[in-house]
Amino acid sequence: MMNDKYNPKDFEEKRYKQWEEKGYFKPSMDKTKESYCIMMPPPNVTGKLHMGHALDDTIQDILIRFKRMQGYNTLWLPGTDHASISTEMKVVQKLKAEGKTKYDLGREKFIEEAWDWTHLYGGTIQEQQRKLGCSCDWDRRRFTLDEGLSEAVLEQFVALYNKGLIYKGKRMVNWCTNCNTSISDAEVEYKEENSHLWHIRYQIKGENQYIIVATTRPETMLGDTAVAVHPEDERYKDYIGKTCILPIMDKEIPIIADSFVEKEFGTGAVKITPAHDMNDYQAGLRHNLEIIEVFDENFKMGNLVPAYKGMDLLEARQKIVQKLKEIGALVKEEEYTHNVGKCERCKNTIEPKISEQWFVKMKELAKPAIQAVKTDAIKFVPKRYEKTYFNWMENIQDWCISRQLWWGHQIPAYYCEECEHINVAKTKPAQCEKCGSKNLKQDADTLDTWFSSALWPFSTLGWPNKQAEDLQTFYPTNVLVTGYDIIFFWVARMVFSGLESMGEKPFSDVLIHGIVRDSQGRKMSKTLGNGVDPIEVIEQYSADALRFSVLSGTTMGNDIRYMPEKLDQASNFANKIWNAAKFVINNIPNEEKVKEYCKKVYNHQTHQYNAQLLTLEDKWIINKLDKLISEITRNMESYDLGIALDKIYNFIWNEFCDWYIEMVKNRIYSEEEDVKIAVSDILNHVLRTTMKLLHPFMPFVTSEVYANLVQYSDKELMVSSWPKVKSEFVFEKEEQTIEKIKEIIVEIRNIRASKNIHPSKKADLIVVTQEYADQIEEAKEFLLKLGFGKNLIIQKDKNGIPKDSIQIVTDGIELYMPLEGLIDKEEQQKRQKEEKQKLEQEIARCEKMLSNPGFIKQAPQAKIEEERAKLEKYQAMLEKITK
């Protein structure tokens, strides 16, 4: 039995536990059914649910519940990521609080400490996902450091190395001075910062001429090995090929031409420091320039100028700028705003650093991954995000995959301490493959976390065992749901990894959603203090309300504003459903008789209705329902989830609750059992069907309601069948008729409200129609009830209609409502005259303003348009009241 009041705490946790215990989240593994698989993007193992997760997980759960009800063999596979940088940072901070460092512990003990941390804080997010209602197969959950996935990582590394696609080389990388590790290009985010631009003059050797360079980093000038200008810059064409003197160092360096120089930046001449800038490094390689490191490995000043040795970089900057002033080399200093690379994890500034690292060669791997999207083998939804993907893939650099960390997959490379040969193997070789020495030492670095995440769609299913049942059944997967912010972090890498290792795309669709922002459109962050805890929302409202709030009114790919009022809207909606269900259930006269009657009305095999047993309003709601089923199914298939939810909301709230239930109340309260059984069957059918349509979005309240309705099978809502309809809608004419009657009823209500007619005062309703007489007669009871009528008179012409009648016209139907006895005419006329006077005054004001040239010239266009719209509205109102 349903409780008297809607309280989600009474059933949400209980329902979820029942679903899980009954194994509803598991795939059926029925070979006769088509498979459908979604891979959950793995959150950090020690993370907590935030609004981004809530949105991402809700979308995936909607899709998997929809496909499960459609009869697919569904798998939604969950899991977590070991998050090497963030987890190691947290463990290091813990040790620091204890007065220890990771080096005090050593690698083995530190890894034990990291596992302890993971076991202590890991799993929280999965319990939170349960509260949200995520129907994923928890028994299949994976962790990027578990045994199977670690085996897959080793397999992939060795395979790519053997193909020559992984190599070790000395190159410039992004170095986070806080995390003390290299990071990939994708992990660098750029932030605008206020700084300065220093203009420094370098004397042309042997001439009384100078070339002026502009730089944001004067502290790196000690390592300059050239000055570069654009080859087409007329200002410097005579300088190219000459040399100039580097101030402070008093050293001769060449002036070179390179097209990477922006003629518009600063003076159009830039200093080249190959050891400390990405562009300068590439220019240095092109022009065979010397690479001189200014900083030591701890990013303190090196020994190029003993006076600056050991200084922090900013301190050295001040000293060098002062020295340039003293020697007359500083031309000017100006304020300057530019983008500065920051670590995506810790937000510290990135330093370019030349370092020996492991890389994946990306050019060849990227080609088939680009082609897969260009040929629509993989589709982005919305399609515009393909541009982000192509932009990244077509300009891709080799991927730096080594990290100077201990937590993660240690690189399977073993150095021979005798001959220095690198041995790459899944397990430590017994001896060096080159010289036979047994003195081997494993590379200390670990792999980028994204290296293991890139294998997620197939490693989680059993790869490298290509015969694994799950891999054979569910790969390639169907859809990847993710935010636009990790298209290049993760999506692109999964595509080329899947194509390389499996020879097949990892998924067919990439469904991109936006990020959840606060009500002002700002990104949620700890700094702003505007973050929202989804679990607190669930506790205060419900999981259904949270799910509703992140999807209603949204479209895929666009950012979403978190609007607390949507939670109230969702709660009110759930409450409306609850009360409607109680009304339907409490008025069922005999459940068994309703079941028997249903068999006469509806054929579940052919999806056909027995029209002779249905009233006009029944046919209307059934036709509307069938259209809804068709539209929602189409919306779901095309990922228009926000549109689908809003359509279901409007149908249940407006068509079913506010109209159909009100239309049939006379039948529900009838003394005749057959009448009550007939209408109970339709009420039950419509409510059951809408609960199926709404279930993927709001699984808890729909399941609770569904379980209390008249049951036609033993299946619970979650594993019941998705509604189907015939391709044609059979009650179109009846739907159009009821829509006309609804228009009339709405207009009657508006007129009565505008004339302050009390609800107790009933009117005669005179209907003039040639075509719809029989239908109006059939709708008599609810038309009189909802239209506040006492008598319904149907006639073919206008003879005998009182002169004081209000006329309401709709296509094929005219309704007249005599006003005699309904209103005080003198009071009504007095009120109308006052209203007419006010409107005339407002029209005069608008016309005066809009005829004023000064107003038209000076006022904002929006204000002018606003006044024109007001004038038009007031004129229409005046015309109506005059008439």
PDB file of C-alpha atoms in Angstrom, residues 164-420:
ATOM      1  CA  GLY A 164      58.687   1.222 -32.395  1.00  0.00           C
ATOM      2  CA  LEU A 165      55.777   3.370 -31.233  1.00  0.00           C
ATOM      3  CA  ILE A 166      57.163   3.901 -27.718  1.00  0.00           C
ATOM      4  CA  TYR A 167      60.617   5.385 -27.298  1.00  0.00           C
ATOM      5  CA  LYS A 168      62.769   7.097 -24.699  1.00  0.00           C
ATOM      6  CA  GLY A 169      64.234  10.439 -25.597  1.00  0.00           C
ATOM      7  CA  LYS A 170      65.509  13.745 -24.286  1.00  0.00           C
ATOM      8  CA  ARG A 171      62.968  16.377 -25.081  1.00  0.00           C
ATOM      9  CA  MET A 172      61.356  19.430 -23.683  1.00  0.00           C
ATOM     10  CA  VAL A 173      58.403  18.529 -21.481  1.00  0.00           C
ATOM     11  CA  ASN A 174      55.907  20.331 -19.259  1.00  0.00           C
ATOM     12  CA  TRP A 175      57.269  20.117 -15.719  1.00  0.00           C
ATOM     13  CA  CYS A 176      55.160  20.736 -12.631  1.00  0.00           C
ATOM     14  CA  THR A 177      57.497  22.055  -9.956  1.00  0.00           C
ATOM     15  CA  ASN A 178      54.955  21.254  -7.258  1.00  0.00           C
ATOM     16  CA  CYS A 179      54.082  17.681  -8.281  1.00  0.00           C
ATOM     17  CA  ASN A 180      57.747  17.295  -9.298  1.00  0.00           C
ATOM     18  CA  THR A 181      56.894  15.362 -12.449  1.00  0.00           C
ATOM     19  CA  SER A 182      56.411  15.815 -16.157  1.00  0.00           C
ATOM     20  CA  ILE A 183      52.841  16.136 -17.408  1.00  0.00           C
ATOM     21  CA  SER A 184      51.357  15.820 -20.888  1.00  0.00           C
ATOM     22  CA  ASP A 185      50.138  18.741 -23.029  1.00  0.00           C
ATOM     23  CA  ALA A 186      46.559  17.741 -22.258  1.00  0.00           C
ATOM     24  CA  GLU A 187      47.151  18.228 -18.530  1.00  0.00           C
ATOM     25  CA  VAL A 188      48.188  21.859 -18.958  1.00  0.00           C
ATOM     26  CA  GLU A 189      45.476  24.465 -18.617  1.00  0.00           C
ATOM     27  CA  TYR A 190      46.058  28.124 -19.401  1.00  0.00           C
ATOM     28  CA  LYS A 191      45.160  31.041 -17.185  1.00  0.00           C
ATOM     29  CA  GLU A 192      45.397  34.730 -18.002  1.00  0.00           C
ATOM     30  CA  GLU A 193      47.822  36.533 -15.649  1.00  0.00           C
ATOM     31  CA  ASN A 194      49.030  40.103 -15.291  1.00  0.00           C
ATOM     32  CA  SER A 195      52.784  40.443 -15.765  1.00  0.00           C
ATOM     33  CA  HIS A 196      55.317  42.748 -17.411  1.00  0.00           C
ATOM     34  CA  LEU A 197      57.018  42.935 -20.776  1.00  0.00           C
ATOM     35  CA  TRP A 198      60.642  44.024 -20.631  1.00  0.00           C
ATOM     36  CA  HIS A 199      62.255  45.576 -23.714  1.00  0.00           C
ATOM     37  CA  ILE A 200      66.014  44.868 -23.771  1.00  0.00           C
ATOM     38  CA  ARG A 201      68.529  46.098 -26.316  1.00  0.00           C
ATOM     39  CA  TYR A 202      71.228  43.834 -27.720  1.00  0.00           C
ATOM     40  CA  GLN A 203      74.052  45.672 -29.541  1.00  0.00           C
ATOM     41  CA  ILE A 204      74.836  44.596 -33.102  1.00  0.00           C
ATOM     42  CA  LYS A 205      78.445  43.429 -33.098  1.00  0.00           C
ATOM     43  CA  GLY A 206      80.843  46.022 -34.492  1.00  0.00           C
ATOM     44  CA  GLU A 207      78.096  48.630 -35.005  1.00  0.00           C
ATOM     45  CA  ASN A 208      76.507  51.425 -33.045  1.00  0.00           C
ATOM     46  CA  GLN A 209      73.144  49.807 -33.708  1.00  0.00           C
ATOM     47  CA  TYR A 210      70.862  47.804 -31.409  1.00  0.00           C
ATOM     48  CA  ILE A 211      68.151  45.208 -31.853  1.00  0.00           C
ATOM     49  CA  ILE A 212      65.480  45.425 -29.149  1.00  0.00           C
ATOM     50  CA  VAL A 213      63.797  42.249 -27.930  1.00  0.00           C
ATOM     51  CA  ALA A 214      60.686  41.941 -25.766  1.00  0.00           C
ATOM     52  CA  THR A 215      60.409  39.215 -23.094  1.00  0.00           C
ATOM     53  CA  THR A 216      58.223  38.246 -20.143  1.00  0.00           C
ATOM     54  CA  ARG A 217      61.111  36.246 -18.598  1.00  0.00           C
ATOM     55  CA  PRO A 218      64.341  38.268 -18.363  1.00  0.00           C
ATOM     56  CA  GLU A 219      65.809  35.693 -15.926  1.00  0.00           C
ATOM     57  CA  THR A 220      66.176  33.208 -18.787  1.00  0.00           C
ATOM     58  CA  MET A 221      68.256  35.563 -20.956  1.00  0.00           C
ATOM     59  CA  LEU A 222      71.480  34.173 -19.472  1.00  0.00           C
ATOM     60  CA  GLY A 223      70.826  31.092 -21.619  1.00  0.00           C
ATOM     61  CA  ASP A 224      69.987  32.955 -24.855  1.00  0.00           C
ATOM     62  CA  THR A 225      71.692  31.459 -27.890  1.00  0.00           C
ATOM     63  CA  ALA A 226      70.072  33.616 -30.621  1.00  0.00           C
ATOM     64  CA  VAL A 227      67.734  36.499 -31.418  1.00  0.00           C
ATOM     65  CA  ALA A 228      64.977  35.677 -33.924  1.00  0.00           C
ATOM     66  CA  VAL A 229      62.941  37.860 -36.283  1.00  0.00           C
ATOM     67  CA  HIS A 230      60.325  37.020 -38.903  1.00  0.00           C
ATOM     68  CA  PRO A 231      61.922  36.506 -42.353  1.00  0.00           C
ATOM     69  CA  GLU A 232      59.404  38.918 -43.953  1.00  0.00           C
ATOM     70  CA  ASP A 233      59.794  41.689 -41.357  1.00  0.00           C
ATOM     71  CA  GLU A 234      61.147  44.659 -43.308  1.00  0.00           C
ATOM     72  CA  ARG A 235      62.465  46.295 -40.120  1.00  0.00           C
ATOM     73  CA  TYR A 236      65.078  43.624 -39.580  1.00  0.00           C
ATOM     74  CA  LYS A 237      65.965  42.304 -43.046  1.00  0.00           C
ATOM     75  CA  ASP A 238      69.446  43.897 -42.832  1.00  0.00           C
ATOM     76  CA  TYR A 239      70.115  42.326 -39.419  1.00  0.00           C
ATOM     77  CA  ILE A 240      69.532  38.686 -40.428  1.00  0.00           C
ATOM     78  CA  GLY A 241      72.832  36.777 -40.481  1.00  0.00           C
ATOM     79  CA  LYS A 242      74.626  39.266 -38.244  1.00  0.00           C
ATOM     80  CA  THR A 243      75.457  38.680 -34.568  1.00  0.00           C
ATOM     81  CA  CYS A 244      74.680  40.681 -31.471  1.00  0.00           C
ATOM     82  CA  ILE A 245      76.077  40.863 -27.939  1.00  0.00           C
ATOM     83  CA  LEU A 246      74.072  39.262 -25.132  1.00  0.00           C
ATOM     84  CA  PRO A 247      73.947  41.755 -22.228  1.00  0.00           C
ATOM     85  CA  ILE A 248      75.341  40.669 -18.835  1.00  0.00           C
ATOM     86  CA  MET A 249      76.909  37.566 -20.414  1.00  0.00           C
ATOM     87  CA  ASP A 250      78.825  39.730 -22.928  1.00  0.00           C
ATOM     88  CA  LYS A 251      78.584  36.901 -25.407  1.00  0.00           C
ATOM     89  CA  GLU A 252      78.102  36.876 -29.184  1.00  0.00           C
ATOM     90  CA  ILE A 253      74.899  35.227 -30.479  1.00  0.00           C
ATOM     91  CA  PRO A 254      73.420  35.055 -34.019  1.00  0.00           C
ATOM     92  CA  ILE A 255      70.373  36.900 -35.377  1.00  0.00           C
ATOM     93  CA  ILE A 256      68.245  34.334 -37.201  1.00  0.00           C
ATOM     94  CA  ALA A 257      65.053  34.376 -39.292  1.00  0.00           C
ATOM     95  CA  ASP A 258      62.179  32.060 -38.292  1.00  0.00           C
ATOM     96  CA  SER A 259      58.517  32.252 -39.290  1.00  0.00           C
ATOM     97  CA  PHE A 260      57.290  31.280 -35.803  1.00  0.00           C
ATOM     98  CA  VAL A 261      58.072  34.863 -34.659  1.00  0.00           C
ATOM     99  CA  GLU A 262      54.965  37.061 -34.500  1.00  0.00           C
ATOM    100  CA  LYS A 263      55.764  40.421 -36.084  1.00  0.00           C
ATOM    101  CA  GLU A 264      53.086  42.070 -33.932  1.00  0.00           C
ATOM    102  CA  PHE A 265      54.421  40.795 -30.595  1.00  0.00           C
ATOM    103  CA  GLY A 266      56.513  43.356 -28.715  1.00  0.00           C
ATOM    104  CA  THR A 267      59.180  44.698 -31.040  1.00  0.00           C
ATOM    105  CA  GLY A 268      58.951  41.805 -33.499  1.00  0.00           C
ATOM    106  CA  ALA A 269      62.349  40.497 -32.290  1.00  0.00           C
ATOM    107  CA  VAL A 270      62.502  37.763 -29.658  1.00  0.00           C
ATOM    108  CA  LYS A 271      65.304  36.206 -27.676  1.00  0.00           C
ATOM    109  CA  ILE A 272      65.791  32.455 -28.129  1.00  0.00           C
ATOM    110  CA  THR A 273      66.398  30.358 -25.008  1.00  0.00           C
ATOM    111  CA  PRO A 274      66.100  26.739 -26.215  1.00  0.00           C
ATOM    112  CA  ALA A 275      66.332  25.241 -22.715  1.00  0.00           C
ATOM    113  CA  HIS A 276      63.358  27.118 -21.252  1.00  0.00           C
ATOM    114  CA  ASP A 277      60.635  27.681 -23.847  1.00  0.00           C
ATOM    115  CA  MET A 278      58.729  25.244 -26.082  1.00  0.00           C
ATOM    116  CA  ASN A 279      58.884  27.421 -29.217  1.00  0.00           C
ATOM    117  CA  ASP A 280      62.513  28.363 -28.566  1.00  0.00           C
ATOM    118  CA  TYR A 281      63.376  24.685 -28.160  1.00  0.00           C
ATOM    119  CA  GLN A 282      61.907  23.850 -31.579  1.00  0.00           C
ATOM    120  CA  ALA A 283      63.673  26.870 -33.129  1.00  0.00           C
ATOM    121  CA  GLY A 284      66.898  25.713 -31.516  1.00  0.00           C
ATOM    122  CA  LEU A 285      66.550  22.287 -33.139  1.00  0.00           C
ATOM    123  CA  ARG A 286      65.797  23.857 -36.534  1.00  0.00           C
ATOM    124  CA  HIS A 287      68.823  26.189 -36.378  1.00  0.00           C
ATOM    125  CA  ASN A 288      71.178  23.828 -34.536  1.00  0.00           C
ATOM    126  CA  LEU A 289      71.556  26.207 -31.590  1.00  0.00           C
ATOM    127  CA  GLU A 290      73.339  25.432 -28.354  1.00  0.00           C
ATOM    128  CA  ILE A 291      71.013  24.482 -25.485  1.00  0.00           C
ATOM    129  CA  ILE A 292      72.092  26.151 -22.231  1.00  0.00           C
ATOM    130  CA  GLU A 293      70.152  25.443 -19.008  1.00  0.00           C
ATOM    131  CA  VAL A 294      69.819  28.499 -16.757  1.00  0.00           C
ATOM    132  CA  PHE A 295      68.113  26.679 -13.849  1.00  0.00           C
ATOM    133  CA  ASP A 296      69.204  23.637 -11.887  1.00  0.00           C
ATOM    134  CA  GLU A 297      66.994  20.552 -11.352  1.00  0.00           C
ATOM    135  CA  ASN A 298      65.293  22.257  -8.393  1.00  0.00           C
ATOM    136  CA  PHE A 299      64.472  25.335 -10.497  1.00  0.00           C
ATOM    137  CA  LYS A 300      66.943  27.558  -8.718  1.00  0.00           C
ATOM    138  CA  MET A 301      69.402  29.700 -10.672  1.00  0.00           C
ATOM    139  CA  GLY A 302      72.421  27.736 -11.889  1.00  0.00           C
ATOM    140  CA  ASN A 303      76.073  28.754 -12.042  1.00  0.00           C
ATOM    141  CA  LEU A 304      76.095  30.738 -15.305  1.00  0.00           C
ATOM    142  CA  VAL A 305      76.537  33.917 -13.252  1.00  0.00           C
ATOM    143  CA  PRO A 306      77.892  33.064  -9.772  1.00  0.00           C
ATOM    144  CA  ALA A 307      76.223  36.130  -8.225  1.00  0.00           C
ATOM    145  CA  TYR A 308      72.777  34.677  -9.002  1.00  0.00           C
ATOM    146  CA  LYS A 309      73.488  31.042  -8.122  1.00  0.00           C
ATOM    147  CA  GLY A 310      70.835  29.392  -5.898  1.00  0.00           C
ATOM    148  CA  MET A 311      68.386  32.282  -6.167  1.00  0.00           C
ATOM    149  CA  ASP A 312      64.654  31.717  -6.649  1.00  0.00           C
ATOM    150  CA  LEU A 313      63.585  32.658 -10.168  1.00  0.00           C
ATOM    151  CA  LEU A 314      61.576  35.738  -9.202  1.00  0.00           C
ATOM    152  CA  GLU A 315      64.403  37.050  -7.005  1.00  0.00           C
ATOM    153  CA  ALA A 316      66.862  36.525  -9.870  1.00  0.00           C
ATOM    154  CA  ARG A 317      64.443  38.331 -12.232  1.00  0.00           C
ATOM    155  CA  GLN A 318      64.547  41.441 -10.033  1.00  0.00           C
ATOM    156  CA  LYS A 319      68.362  41.346  -9.812  1.00  0.00           C
ATOM    157  CA  ILE A 320      68.776  40.901 -13.587  1.00  0.00           C
ATOM    158  CA  VAL A 321      66.302  43.712 -14.416  1.00  0.00           C
ATOM    159  CA  GLN A 322      68.245  45.970 -12.013  1.00  0.00           C
ATOM    160  CA  LYS A 323      71.526  45.007 -13.690  1.00  0.00           C
ATOM    161  CA  LEU A 324      70.078  45.742 -17.141  1.00  0.00           C
ATOM    162  CA  LYS A 325      69.071  49.208 -15.924  1.00  0.00           C
ATOM    163  CA  GLU A 326      72.572  49.818 -14.599  1.00  0.00           C
ATOM    164  CA  ILE A 327      74.269  48.921 -17.884  1.00  0.00           C
ATOM    165  CA  GLY A 328      71.740  50.839 -19.975  1.00  0.00           C
ATOM    166  CA  ALA A 329      70.339  47.745 -21.687  1.00  0.00           C
ATOM    167  CA  LEU A 330      66.735  48.071 -20.391  1.00  0.00           C
ATOM    168  CA  VAL A 331      64.732  50.201 -22.802  1.00  0.00           C
ATOM    169  CA  LYS A 332      61.393  50.045 -21.009  1.00  0.00           C
ATOM    170  CA  GLU A 333      59.115  47.971 -18.837  1.00  0.00           C
ATOM    171  CA  GLU A 334      55.354  47.786 -19.499  1.00  0.00           C
ATOM    172  CA  GLU A 335      52.350  45.985 -18.028  1.00  0.00           C
ATOM    173  CA  TYR A 336      51.321  42.918 -19.996  1.00  0.00           C
ATOM    174  CA  THR A 337      48.613  40.259 -19.728  1.00  0.00           C
ATOM    175  CA  HIS A 338      49.294  36.796 -21.127  1.00  0.00           C
ATOM    176  CA  ASN A 339      48.310  33.122 -20.801  1.00  0.00           C
ATOM    177  CA  VAL A 340      50.400  31.097 -18.373  1.00  0.00           C
ATOM    178  CA  GLY A 341      50.448  27.288 -18.359  1.00  0.00           C
ATOM    179  CA  LYS A 342      49.204  25.734 -15.114  1.00  0.00           C
ATOM    180  CA  CYS A 343      49.157  22.172 -13.825  1.00  0.00           C
ATOM    181  CA  GLU A 344      45.634  20.817 -14.240  1.00  0.00           C
ATOM    182  CA  ARG A 345      45.930  19.070 -10.862  1.00  0.00           C
ATOM    183  CA  CYS A 346      47.623  21.519  -8.470  1.00  0.00           C
ATOM    184  CA  LYS A 347      47.249  24.789 -10.459  1.00  0.00           C
ATOM    185  CA  ASN A 348      50.966  25.659 -10.087  1.00  0.00           C
ATOM    186  CA  THR A 349      52.843  27.275 -12.975  1.00  0.00           C
ATOM    187  CA  ILE A 350      54.394  24.872 -15.474  1.00  0.00           C
ATOM    188  CA  GLU A 351      58.065  25.162 -16.387  1.00  0.00           C
ATOM    189  CA  PRO A 352      59.324  23.882 -19.742  1.00  0.00           C
ATOM    190  CA  LYS A 353      62.192  21.494 -19.009  1.00  0.00           C
ATOM    191  CA  ILE A 354      64.494  19.381 -21.116  1.00  0.00           C
ATOM    192  CA  SER A 355      64.315  15.927 -19.658  1.00  0.00           C
ATOM    193  CA  GLU A 356      64.721  12.274 -20.584  1.00  0.00           C
ATOM    194  CA  GLN A 357      61.248  10.775 -20.752  1.00  0.00           C
ATOM    195  CA  TRP A 358      59.200   8.001 -22.383  1.00  0.00           C
ATOM    196  CA  PHE A 359      56.995   8.977 -25.319  1.00  0.00           C
ATOM    197  CA  VAL A 360      54.354   7.444 -27.583  1.00  0.00           C
ATOM    198  CA  LYS A 361      54.732   8.319 -31.276  1.00  0.00           C
ATOM    199  CA  MET A 362      51.346   9.794 -32.114  1.00  0.00           C
ATOM    200  CA  LYS A 363      51.305  10.737 -35.812  1.00  0.00           C
ATOM    201  CA  GLU A 364      50.658   7.204 -37.152  1.00  0.00           C
ATOM    202  CA  LEU A 365      48.293   6.244 -34.311  1.00  0.00           C
ATOM    203  CA  ALA A 366      46.261   9.411 -34.871  1.00  0.00           C
ATOM    204  CA  LYS A 367      45.538   8.778 -38.568  1.00  0.00           C
ATOM    205  CA  PRO A 368      43.011   5.898 -38.212  1.00  0.00           C
ATOM    206  CA  ALA A 369      41.499   7.640 -35.156  1.00  0.00           C
ATOM    207  CA  ILE A 370      40.844  10.753 -37.259  1.00  0.00           C
ATOM    208  CA  GLN A 371      39.431   8.647 -40.081  1.00  0.00           C
ATOM    209  CA  ALA A 372      37.044   6.792 -37.741  1.00  0.00           C
ATOM    210  CA  VAL A 373      35.304  10.080 -36.881  1.00  0.00           C
ATOM    211  CA  LYS A 374      35.457  11.493 -40.408  1.00  0.00           C
ATOM    212  CA  THR A 375      33.660   8.408 -41.782  1.00  0.00           C
ATOM    213  CA  ASP A 376      31.062   8.506 -38.961  1.00  0.00           C
ATOM    214  CA  ALA A 377      32.171   5.135 -37.620  1.00  0.00           C
ATOM    215  CA  ILE A 378      32.323   7.134 -34.391  1.00  0.00           C
ATOM    216  CA  LYS A 379      29.816   9.977 -34.018  1.00  0.00           C
ATOM    217  CA  PHE A 380      30.043  12.932 -31.658  1.00  0.00           C
ATOM    218  CA  VAL A 381      26.781  14.201 -30.197  1.00  0.00           C
ATOM    219  CA  PRO A 382      26.524  17.184 -30.616  1.00  0.00           C
ATOM    220  CA  LYS A 383      28.468  17.019 -33.884  1.00  0.00           C
ATOM    221  CA  ARG A 384      30.197  20.381 -33.290  1.00  0.00           C
ATOM    222  CA  TYR A 385      32.553  18.726 -30.796  1.00  0.00           C
ATOM    223  CA  GLU A 386      34.217  16.892 -33.672  1.00  0.00           C
ATOM    224  CA  LYS A 387      36.103  20.148 -34.271  1.00  0.00           C
ATOM    225  CA  THR A 388      37.713  19.926 -30.832  1.00  0.00           C
ATOM    226  CA  TYR A 389      38.669  16.323 -31.525  1.00  0.00           C
ATOM    227  CA  PHE A 390      40.099  17.023 -34.988  1.00  0.00           C
ATOM    228  CA  ASN A 391      41.958  20.105 -33.786  1.00  0.00           C
ATOM    229  CA  TRP A 392      43.698  18.020 -31.139  1.00  0.00           C
ATOM    230  CA  MET A 393      44.368  14.946 -33.264  1.00  0.00           C
ATOM    231  CA  GLU A 394      45.539  16.758 -36.404  1.00  0.00           C
ATOM    232  CA  ASN A 395      48.049  18.839 -34.442  1.00  0.00           C
ATOM    233  CA  ILE A 396      49.033  16.132 -31.999  1.00  0.00           C
ATOM    234  CA  GLN A 397      52.527  15.935 -30.511  1.00  0.00           C
ATOM    235  CA  ASP A 398      54.172  12.795 -29.205  1.00  0.00           C
ATOM    236  CA  TRP A 399      52.631  11.849 -25.864  1.00  0.00           C
ATOM    237  CA  CYS A 400      54.932  12.013 -22.843  1.00  0.00           C
ATOM    238  CA  ILE A 401      53.793   8.995 -20.796  1.00  0.00           C
ATOM    239  CA  SER A 402      56.404   8.831 -18.001  1.00  0.00           C
ATOM    240  CA  ARG A 403      55.811  10.375 -14.599  1.00  0.00           C
ATOM    241  CA  GLN A 404      58.325  10.851 -11.804  1.00  0.00           C
ATOM    242  CA  LEU A 405      55.988   9.228  -9.287  1.00  0.00           C
ATOM    243  CA  TRP A 406      55.834   5.971  -7.347  1.00  0.00           C
ATOM    244  CA  TRP A 407      52.063   5.352  -7.229  1.00  0.00           C
ATOM    245  CA  GLY A 408      50.950   3.805 -10.503  1.00  0.00           C
ATOM    246  CA  HIS A 409      52.122   1.324 -13.114  1.00  0.00           C
ATOM    247  CA  GLN A 410      55.915   1.186 -13.003  1.00  0.00           C
ATOM    248  CA  ILE A 411      57.398   1.327 -16.501  1.00  0.00           C
ATOM    249  CA  PRO A 412      58.416  -2.218 -17.585  1.00  0.00           C
ATOM    250  CA  ALA A 413      61.861  -1.166 -18.806  1.00  0.00           C
ATOM    251  CA  TYR A 414      64.997  -2.727 -17.279  1.00  0.00           C
ATOM    252  CA  TYR A 415      68.416  -1.103 -17.670  1.00  0.00           C
ATOM    253  CA  CYS A 416      71.489  -3.257 -17.930  1.00  0.00           C
ATOM    254  CA  GLU A 417      74.071  -1.774 -15.581  1.00  0.00           C
ATOM    255  CA  GLU A 418      76.853  -3.400 -17.600  1.00  0.00           C
ATOM    256  CA  CYS A 419      76.103  -2.349 -21.193  1.00  0.00           C
ATOM    257  CA  GLU A 420      73.274   0.226 -20.554  1.00  0.00           C
TER     258      GLU A 420
END
